[in-house]
Amino acid sequence: MSEPNELAARAEKLDAADGLAHKRAEFVLDDVVYLDGNSLGALPAHVPGRVADVVRRQWGELRIRSWEESGWWTAPERIGDRIAPLVGAAAGQIVVGDSTSVNVFKALVAAARMAGDGRDEILVDATTFPTDGYIAESAARMTGRTLRPVTPAEVPDALGARTAAVLLNHVDYRTGRLHDLPSLTAAVRAAGAVSVWDLCHSAGALPVGLDEHGVDLAVGCTYKYLNGGPGSPAYLYVRHGLQDRFDSPLPGWNSHAAPFGMHRDFTAAPGALRGRVGTPDILSMLALEAALDVWDGVPVEAVRAKSLALTDFFLECVEAYAPAGRVEPVTPAAHAERGSQVALRCADAGDVMKELIARGVVGDFRHPDVLRFGFTPLYVSFADTERAARVLADVLGG
């Protein structure tokens, strides 16, 4: 068993060799070990100044002129193109706006419409984040389909001639399990159905490869690993080959081919723009745009490598420090099956997490018995990781 001094010394060496260590200085951090970036990312240090300029100059001085002169009108697609490389997409396929829930609704209804008659069943991840399930049930009712919950592992056998669309999470929000996007997408495509992926817990933490793997539609939030801020707008990906068939259930004036023509009849805009709905939420959108600057020059592959190193190290430290039998990892050990978080089953998880937070280690608790620790490689260090495991052991021992 490793001793605390030994693991702390190794953490120091790992930090010294970390090619992403310099990114930590670009965030507003304190003495707290922050392992909840999979719920809300830390604040990039330059964002407040950029937002102040948006409020004081763009809104305060230019006012309505900023729609053109400050680029407000084109922000949804411009910021979408900045997110695109982080999820493996070419430009022109992502539009930013609305919430993840709204975008799941748009994507799933559009997917069912694209699938056509005769395909009367929608498959949904039975372990999904609750909102995805709620939206899927409503989309199924609206489109006259039957909703069938299945686990991701059951999807290949559940697919058939009746399948219209499949909604899956790339990473399980509770356990941190990474699902096999390439093979599941291929299976959905082979069955003639439309794939819809929720990337909330993977974008910004690991390579996704939307274009490479032929994903049809995808949605994701921007306030977790992308550090866009609380309630920052989500995004919608529509594969180039499907854009002319994407029939949004929420056609708004911003998704019209001639938004200022004020025509009575709706004509969809070309490309990913048809995923827009109403007036963009400019303040949070431009805060997100500023936050994305921290990704300049950062390969997602390097982020993934550090993510796996951090989570490996945390699991090693927990095994070395924690009292036997008090916690059990539920996040897969295999790298190919692990996102960027570690979930530990603990009988008194709620109370343990409260005490951890009181002692300066911030993770979160998922009902009924899961301690969840998110590792954001741009600002979490190996020293943070060792300290978190050591404090956890103290709490569990106490």
Short mmCIF file of C-alpha atoms in Angstrom, two decimals:
data_model
loop_
_atom_site.label_atom_id
_atom_site.label_comp_id
_atom_site.label_asym_id
_atom_site.label_seq_id
_atom_site.Cartn_x
_atom_site.Cartn_y
_atom_site.Cartn_z
CA MET A 1 0.00 0.00 0.00
CA SER A 2 1.29 3.46 -0.90
CA GLU A 3 1.94 5.95 1.89
CA PRO A 4 0.56 9.52 1.81
CA ASN A 5 4.03 11.04 1.50
CA GLU A 6 4.83 8.75 -1.43
CA LEU A 7 1.64 9.59 -3.33
CA ALA A 8 1.96 13.31 -2.59
CA ALA A 9 5.53 13.24 -3.95
CA ARG A 10 4.33 11.44 -7.08
CA ALA A 11 1.57 14.01 -7.54
CA GLU A 12 4.21 16.76 -7.45
CA LYS A 13 6.23 15.00 -10.15
CA LEU A 14 3.15 14.42 -12.31
CA ASP A 15 2.22 18.09 -12.07
CA ALA A 16 5.73 19.12 -13.03
CA ALA A 17 5.50 16.98 -16.18
CA ASP A 18 1.93 18.02 -17.06
CA GLY A 19 1.73 19.69 -20.47
CA LEU A 20 -1.60 21.30 -19.54
CA ALA A 21 -0.53 22.62 -16.14
CA HIS A 22 -0.19 26.19 -17.47
CA LYS A 23 -3.92 26.31 -18.28
CA ARG A 24 -4.76 26.33 -14.56
CA ALA A 25 -3.67 29.96 -14.30
CA GLU A 26 -6.37 30.92 -16.79
CA PHE A 27 -9.17 30.12 -14.31
CA VAL A 28 -10.47 31.75 -11.15
CA LEU A 29 -9.58 29.22 -8.45
CA ASP A 30 -8.95 29.24 -4.71
CA ASP A 31 -7.77 26.79 -2.05
CA VAL A 32 -10.77 24.53 -2.61
CA VAL A 33 -10.25 21.30 -4.56
CA TYR A 34 -12.96 21.72 -7.17
CA LEU A 35 -14.13 18.36 -8.55
CA ASP A 36 -17.59 19.42 -9.69
CA GLY A 37 -16.70 20.77 -13.13
CA ASN A 38 -18.90 18.02 -14.58
CA SER A 39 -21.82 20.06 -13.21
CA LEU A 40 -20.50 23.62 -13.46
CA GLY A 41 -17.08 24.47 -14.85
CA ALA A 42 -14.84 27.02 -13.17
CA LEU A 43 -14.76 30.63 -14.37
CA PRO A 44 -12.09 31.48 -16.97
CA ALA A 45 -10.33 34.54 -15.59
CA HIS A 46 -10.77 36.79 -18.62
CA VAL A 47 -14.54 36.29 -18.97
CA PRO A 48 -15.68 39.04 -16.53
CA GLY A 49 -13.82 41.70 -18.51
CA ARG A 50 -15.27 40.48 -21.80
CA VAL A 51 -18.79 40.40 -20.38
CA ALA A 52 -18.31 43.91 -18.98
CA ASP A 53 -17.48 45.10 -22.49
CA VAL A 54 -20.61 43.42 -23.87
CA VAL A 55 -22.77 45.13 -21.24
CA ARG A 56 -21.16 48.57 -21.10
CA ARG A 57 -20.05 49.17 -24.67
CA GLN A 58 -21.92 46.79 -26.97
CA TRP A 59 -25.25 47.13 -25.16
CA GLY A 60 -24.71 50.41 -23.31
CA GLU A 61 -23.22 52.46 -26.17
CA LEU A 62 -23.89 50.71 -29.47
CA ARG A 63 -27.26 49.34 -28.39
CA ILE A 64 -29.21 47.94 -31.36
CA ARG A 65 -26.27 48.56 -33.68
CA SER A 66 -24.50 45.66 -31.97
CA TRP A 67 -26.68 43.11 -33.73
CA GLU A 68 -24.60 43.89 -36.80
CA GLU A 69 -21.52 45.79 -35.64
CA SER A 70 -20.72 43.50 -32.70
CA GLY A 71 -21.74 40.31 -34.48
CA TRP A 72 -24.65 39.48 -32.21
CA TRP A 73 -26.80 38.16 -35.03
CA THR A 74 -24.28 35.56 -36.20
CA ALA A 75 -23.22 34.45 -32.71
CA PRO A 76 -25.14 31.13 -32.68
CA GLU A 77 -23.39 29.72 -35.73
CA ARG A 78 -20.06 31.46 -35.07
CA ILE A 79 -19.79 29.98 -31.58
CA GLY A 80 -21.03 26.67 -32.94
CA ASP A 81 -18.04 26.60 -35.26
CA ARG A 82 -15.75 27.14 -32.25
CA ILE A 83 -17.29 24.17 -30.43
CA ALA A 84 -17.13 21.99 -33.55
CA PRO A 85 -13.43 20.97 -33.26
CA LEU A 86 -13.97 19.93 -29.64
CA VAL A 87 -16.56 17.34 -30.71
CA GLY A 88 -14.97 16.33 -33.99
CA ALA A 89 -17.22 18.22 -36.40
CA ALA A 90 -16.52 20.32 -39.46
CA ALA A 91 -17.81 23.89 -39.56
CA GLY A 92 -21.40 24.64 -40.48
CA GLN A 93 -23.04 21.85 -38.51
CA ILE A 94 -23.50 23.27 -35.01
CA VAL A 95 -25.75 26.07 -33.85
CA VAL A 96 -25.69 27.40 -30.27
CA GLY A 97 -28.81 28.40 -28.38
CA ASP A 98 -31.63 27.27 -26.10
CA SER A 99 -31.18 24.65 -23.38
CA THR A 100 -30.12 21.03 -23.73
CA SER A 101 -33.70 19.97 -23.05
CA VAL A 102 -35.06 22.13 -25.87
CA ASN A 103 -32.40 20.86 -28.25
CA VAL A 104 -33.12 17.24 -27.33
CA PHE A 105 -36.75 17.92 -28.21
CA LYS A 106 -35.85 19.51 -31.54
CA ALA A 107 -33.46 16.71 -32.44
CA LEU A 108 -35.68 13.81 -31.44
CA VAL A 109 -38.83 15.08 -33.13
CA ALA A 110 -36.87 15.93 -36.26
CA ALA A 111 -35.28 12.47 -36.17
CA ALA A 112 -38.68 10.79 -35.98
CA ARG A 113 -39.93 12.90 -38.88
CA MET A 114 -36.88 12.01 -40.97
CA ALA A 115 -37.34 8.31 -40.28
CA GLY A 116 -40.67 8.34 -42.11
CA ASP A 117 -43.76 6.16 -41.98
CA GLY A 118 -43.57 2.57 -40.81
CA ARG A 119 -40.97 3.29 -38.17
CA ASP A 120 -43.11 3.69 -35.11
CA GLU A 121 -40.69 3.17 -32.22
CA ILE A 122 -38.17 5.40 -30.48
CA LEU A 123 -35.46 3.84 -28.34
CA VAL A 124 -34.19 5.81 -25.37
CA ASP A 125 -31.37 5.12 -22.94
CA ALA A 126 -33.08 3.60 -19.89
CA THR A 127 -30.30 4.98 -17.66
CA THR A 128 -30.51 8.47 -19.11
CA PHE A 129 -30.56 11.79 -17.29
CA PRO A 130 -34.25 12.26 -16.38
CA THR A 131 -34.90 15.23 -18.70
CA ASP A 132 -33.91 13.22 -21.77
CA GLY A 133 -36.44 10.59 -20.77
CA TYR A 134 -39.18 13.15 -20.18
CA ILE A 135 -38.53 14.81 -23.52
CA ALA A 136 -38.37 11.47 -25.33
CA GLU A 137 -41.75 10.46 -23.91
CA SER A 138 -43.32 13.72 -25.06
CA ALA A 139 -41.67 13.50 -28.50
CA ALA A 140 -42.99 9.97 -28.91
CA ARG A 141 -46.54 11.08 -28.09
CA MET A 142 -46.34 14.02 -30.46
CA THR A 143 -45.04 11.96 -33.37
CA GLY A 144 -47.29 8.96 -32.79
CA ARG A 145 -44.42 6.67 -31.84
CA THR A 146 -43.98 4.19 -29.02
CA LEU A 147 -41.16 4.87 -26.58
CA ARG A 148 -39.02 1.88 -25.59
CA PRO A 149 -36.41 2.31 -22.85
CA VAL A 150 -33.36 0.06 -23.24
CA THR A 151 -29.85 0.12 -21.85
CA PRO A 152 -27.11 1.09 -24.32
CA ALA A 153 -25.85 -2.50 -24.26
CA GLU A 154 -29.30 -3.70 -25.37
CA VAL A 155 -29.56 -1.29 -28.29
CA PRO A 156 -28.09 -3.53 -31.04
CA ASP A 157 -30.56 -6.32 -30.31
CA ALA A 158 -33.47 -3.90 -29.88
CA LEU A 159 -33.00 -2.23 -33.28
CA GLY A 160 -35.23 -3.24 -36.14
CA ALA A 161 -37.41 -2.14 -39.02
CA ARG A 162 -39.70 -0.33 -36.56
CA THR A 163 -36.96 1.85 -35.07
CA ALA A 164 -37.25 5.50 -36.00
CA ALA A 165 -34.68 7.09 -33.71
CA VAL A 166 -32.34 6.25 -30.85
CA LEU A 167 -31.45 8.73 -28.08
CA LEU A 168 -28.34 7.85 -26.09
CA ASN A 169 -25.99 9.48 -23.59
CA HIS A 170 -22.31 9.36 -24.45
CA VAL A 171 -21.34 9.24 -20.76
CA ASP A 172 -23.63 8.10 -17.94
CA TYR A 173 -24.11 11.05 -15.59
CA ARG A 174 -24.17 8.89 -12.45
CA THR A 175 -21.45 6.32 -13.00
CA GLY A 176 -19.19 8.03 -15.53
CA ARG A 177 -19.42 5.04 -17.89
CA LEU A 178 -18.43 5.93 -21.45
CA HIS A 179 -20.64 4.24 -24.01
CA ASP A 180 -19.35 2.99 -27.36
CA LEU A 181 -20.47 5.79 -29.67
CA PRO A 182 -18.78 4.44 -32.83
CA SER A 183 -20.28 0.95 -32.71
CA LEU A 184 -23.70 2.02 -31.45
CA THR A 185 -23.95 4.73 -34.12
CA ALA A 186 -23.00 2.18 -36.78
CA ALA A 187 -25.66 -0.22 -35.53
CA VAL A 188 -28.33 2.50 -35.61
CA ARG A 189 -27.32 3.50 -39.13
CA ALA A 190 -27.34 -0.14 -40.33
CA ALA A 191 -30.91 -0.46 -39.00
CA GLY A 192 -31.99 2.59 -41.02
CA ALA A 193 -32.74 4.66 -37.92
CA VAL A 194 -31.53 8.12 -36.88
CA SER A 195 -28.98 8.49 -34.07
CA VAL A 196 -29.25 11.27 -31.47
CA TRP A 197 -26.44 11.61 -28.91
CA ASP A 198 -26.38 13.64 -25.70
CA LEU A 199 -22.79 14.87 -25.21
CA CYS A 200 -23.26 16.79 -21.96
CA HIS A 201 -20.73 14.69 -20.03
CA SER A 202 -18.21 14.11 -22.79
CA ALA A 203 -17.71 17.31 -24.80
CA GLY A 204 -14.59 19.03 -23.56
CA ALA A 205 -13.37 15.97 -21.68
CA LEU A 206 -12.65 13.46 -24.44
CA PRO A 207 -12.67 13.08 -28.24
CA VAL A 208 -16.17 12.53 -29.64
CA GLY A 209 -15.70 12.20 -33.41
CA LEU A 210 -19.16 13.19 -34.62
CA ASP A 211 -18.20 13.41 -38.29
CA GLU A 212 -15.79 10.49 -38.22
CA HIS A 213 -18.39 8.12 -36.79
CA GLY A 214 -21.36 9.31 -38.83
CA VAL A 215 -23.50 10.62 -35.97
CA ASP A 216 -26.75 12.08 -37.30
CA LEU A 217 -27.78 14.52 -34.56
CA ALA A 218 -26.23 15.53 -31.26
CA VAL A 219 -26.89 17.95 -28.43
CA GLY A 220 -24.89 19.13 -25.48
CA CYS A 221 -24.57 21.74 -22.78
CA THR A 222 -21.71 24.20 -22.42
CA TYR A 223 -21.56 24.86 -18.68
CA LYS A 224 -19.73 21.67 -17.67
CA TYR A 225 -16.36 20.88 -19.25
CA LEU A 226 -16.70 23.82 -21.66
CA ASN A 227 -16.87 26.28 -18.71
CA GLY A 228 -19.51 28.52 -20.30
CA GLY A 229 -21.14 29.61 -17.04
CA PRO A 230 -24.37 28.76 -15.22
CA GLY A 231 -27.21 28.24 -17.68
CA SER A 232 -25.01 28.97 -20.67
CA PRO A 233 -26.71 28.04 -23.96
CA ALA A 234 -26.58 24.52 -25.31
CA TYR A 235 -25.86 23.45 -28.88
CA LEU A 236 -27.34 21.32 -31.62
CA TYR A 237 -25.35 19.36 -34.22
CA VAL A 238 -27.01 18.41 -37.52
CA ARG A 239 -24.90 16.33 -39.88
CA HIS A 240 -24.33 18.02 -43.25
CA GLY A 241 -26.09 15.25 -45.17
CA LEU A 242 -29.27 15.60 -43.12
CA GLN A 243 -29.57 19.36 -42.96
CA ASP A 244 -32.00 19.74 -45.86
CA ARG A 245 -34.28 17.15 -44.19
CA PHE A 246 -34.10 18.57 -40.68
CA ASP A 247 -37.70 19.58 -39.92
CA SER A 248 -37.62 21.39 -36.59
CA PRO A 249 -40.70 21.15 -34.37
CA LEU A 250 -39.90 24.70 -33.21
CA PRO A 251 -39.69 26.86 -36.33
CA GLY A 252 -39.10 30.42 -35.24
CA TRP A 253 -38.31 33.65 -36.97
CA ASN A 254 -34.58 33.09 -36.34
CA SER A 255 -34.69 29.82 -38.28
CA HIS A 256 -36.52 31.36 -41.25
CA ALA A 257 -34.67 31.71 -44.55
CA ALA A 258 -35.60 35.41 -44.53
CA PRO A 259 -35.98 36.31 -40.84
CA PHE A 260 -36.58 39.99 -41.49
CA GLY A 261 -39.00 39.40 -44.33
CA MET A 262 -41.78 38.79 -41.82
CA HIS A 263 -43.45 36.35 -44.21
CA ARG A 264 -46.60 34.58 -43.12
CA ASP A 265 -45.41 31.18 -44.35
CA PHE A 266 -42.33 29.47 -42.98
CA THR A 267 -39.35 28.63 -45.17
CA ALA A 268 -36.49 26.98 -43.31
CA ALA A 269 -33.05 28.57 -43.38
CA PRO A 270 -30.28 26.59 -45.03
CA GLY A 271 -27.94 24.34 -43.09
CA ALA A 272 -27.65 24.20 -39.33
CA LEU A 273 -29.36 27.59 -39.04
CA ARG A 274 -32.72 25.83 -39.16
CA GLY A 275 -31.91 24.69 -35.62
CA ARG A 276 -32.29 28.26 -34.37
CA VAL A 277 -35.63 29.36 -32.90
CA GLY A 278 -35.93 32.80 -31.35
CA THR A 279 -33.74 35.75 -30.42
CA PRO A 280 -30.35 34.57 -29.09
CA ASP A 281 -29.59 35.09 -25.40
CA ILE A 282 -26.70 37.39 -26.12
CA LEU A 283 -25.21 37.99 -22.65
CA SER A 284 -24.75 34.32 -21.78
CA MET A 285 -23.86 33.43 -25.35
CA LEU A 286 -21.01 35.93 -25.53
CA ALA A 287 -19.80 34.87 -22.08
CA LEU A 288 -19.59 31.37 -23.52
CA GLU A 289 -17.70 32.64 -26.56
CA ALA A 290 -15.15 34.28 -24.29
CA ALA A 291 -14.85 31.14 -22.15
CA LEU A 292 -14.00 29.06 -25.20
CA ASP A 293 -10.75 31.04 -25.57
CA VAL A 294 -9.13 28.74 -22.99
CA TRP A 295 -9.30 25.98 -25.61
CA ASP A 296 -7.08 27.79 -28.09
CA GLY A 297 -4.17 25.51 -28.92
CA VAL A 298 -5.41 22.66 -26.70
CA PRO A 299 -5.74 19.26 -28.42
CA VAL A 300 -8.68 17.24 -27.11
CA GLU A 301 -6.42 14.19 -27.18
CA ALA A 302 -4.13 15.81 -24.60
CA VAL A 303 -7.15 16.56 -22.42
CA ARG A 304 -8.24 12.93 -22.65
CA ALA A 305 -4.79 11.64 -21.74
CA LYS A 306 -4.66 13.82 -18.63
CA SER A 307 -8.24 12.95 -17.72
CA LEU A 308 -7.41 9.25 -17.67
CA ALA A 309 -4.21 9.90 -15.73
CA LEU A 310 -6.10 11.95 -13.12
CA THR A 311 -8.89 9.43 -12.66
CA ASP A 312 -6.39 6.52 -12.52
CA PHE A 313 -4.42 8.38 -9.86
CA PHE A 314 -7.53 9.23 -7.85
CA LEU A 315 -8.66 5.60 -7.84
CA GLU A 316 -5.18 4.54 -6.73
CA CYS A 317 -5.15 7.10 -3.92
CA VAL A 318 -8.63 6.15 -2.75
CA GLU A 319 -7.64 2.49 -2.65
CA ALA A 320 -4.51 3.36 -0.69
CA TYR A 321 -6.09 5.78 1.78
CA ALA A 322 -9.74 4.86 2.32
CA PRO A 323 -10.82 2.43 5.05
CA ALA A 324 -11.57 -0.99 3.58
CA GLY A 325 -15.16 -1.55 2.56
CA ARG A 326 -16.32 2.06 2.96
CA VAL A 327 -16.51 2.95 -0.74
CA GLU A 328 -16.80 0.98 -3.96
CA PRO A 329 -15.93 2.39 -7.39
CA VAL A 330 -18.80 2.17 -9.88
CA THR A 331 -16.95 3.95 -12.68
CA PRO A 332 -15.44 1.36 -15.04
CA ALA A 333 -11.75 0.65 -14.63
CA ALA A 334 -11.23 0.16 -18.37
CA HIS A 335 -10.18 3.39 -20.09
CA ALA A 336 -12.38 2.67 -23.10
CA GLU A 337 -15.41 2.66 -20.79
CA ARG A 338 -14.58 5.66 -18.59
CA GLY A 339 -15.55 9.30 -18.98
CA SER A 340 -13.88 12.05 -16.93
CA GLN A 341 -15.42 11.39 -13.55
CA VAL A 342 -15.15 8.85 -10.76
CA ALA A 343 -18.26 7.67 -8.98
CA LEU A 344 -17.96 5.88 -5.65
CA ARG A 345 -20.80 4.01 -3.99
CA CYS A 346 -21.02 4.90 -0.31
CA ALA A 347 -23.81 4.05 2.11
CA ASP A 348 -23.90 7.52 3.69
CA ALA A 349 -22.91 9.40 0.54
CA GLY A 350 -25.05 12.47 1.20
CA ASP A 351 -23.54 13.14 4.62
CA VAL A 352 -20.04 12.31 3.41
CA MET A 353 -20.25 14.82 0.58
CA LYS A 354 -21.48 17.55 2.92
CA GLU A 355 -18.47 16.97 5.14
CA LEU A 356 -16.10 16.88 2.16
CA ILE A 357 -17.39 20.25 1.00
CA ALA A 358 -17.00 21.65 4.52
CA ARG A 359 -13.35 20.54 4.39
CA GLY A 360 -12.65 22.12 1.02
CA VAL A 361 -13.20 19.24 -1.41
CA VAL A 362 -16.17 19.92 -3.68
CA GLY A 363 -17.78 17.04 -5.54
CA ASP A 364 -21.44 16.13 -5.58
CA PHE A 365 -23.92 13.49 -4.47
CA ARG A 366 -26.32 11.53 -6.62
CA HIS A 367 -29.24 9.72 -5.03
CA PRO A 368 -29.22 7.30 -3.37
CA ASP A 369 -25.59 6.41 -2.62
CA VAL A 370 -23.14 7.85 -5.16
CA LEU A 371 -20.26 10.25 -4.49
CA ARG A 372 -19.38 11.87 -7.82
CA PHE A 373 -16.05 13.55 -8.58
CA GLY A 374 -15.52 15.29 -11.91
CA PHE A 375 -11.99 15.83 -13.24
CA THR A 376 -11.60 18.82 -15.54
CA PRO A 377 -8.09 18.46 -16.99
CA LEU A 378 -7.63 22.14 -17.85
CA TYR A 379 -7.48 23.14 -14.18
CA VAL A 380 -7.47 20.07 -11.90
CA SER A 381 -3.99 19.09 -10.75
CA PHE A 382 -2.57 15.82 -9.49
CA ALA A 383 -1.95 17.52 -6.14
CA ASP A 384 -5.68 18.34 -6.03
CA THR A 385 -6.42 14.71 -6.76
CA GLU A 386 -4.20 13.33 -4.00
CA ARG A 387 -5.56 15.84 -1.50
CA ALA A 388 -9.16 14.96 -2.35
CA ALA A 389 -8.53 11.26 -1.76
CA ARG A 390 -6.74 11.98 1.51
CA VAL A 391 -9.56 14.18 2.83
CA LEU A 392 -12.12 11.61 1.70
CA ALA A 393 -10.27 8.93 3.69
CA ASP A 394 -10.26 11.16 6.77
CA VAL A 395 -14.02 11.74 6.46
CA LEU A 396 -14.73 8.04 5.96
CA GLY A 397 -12.48 7.11 8.87
CA GLY A 398 -14.12 9.66 11.12
#
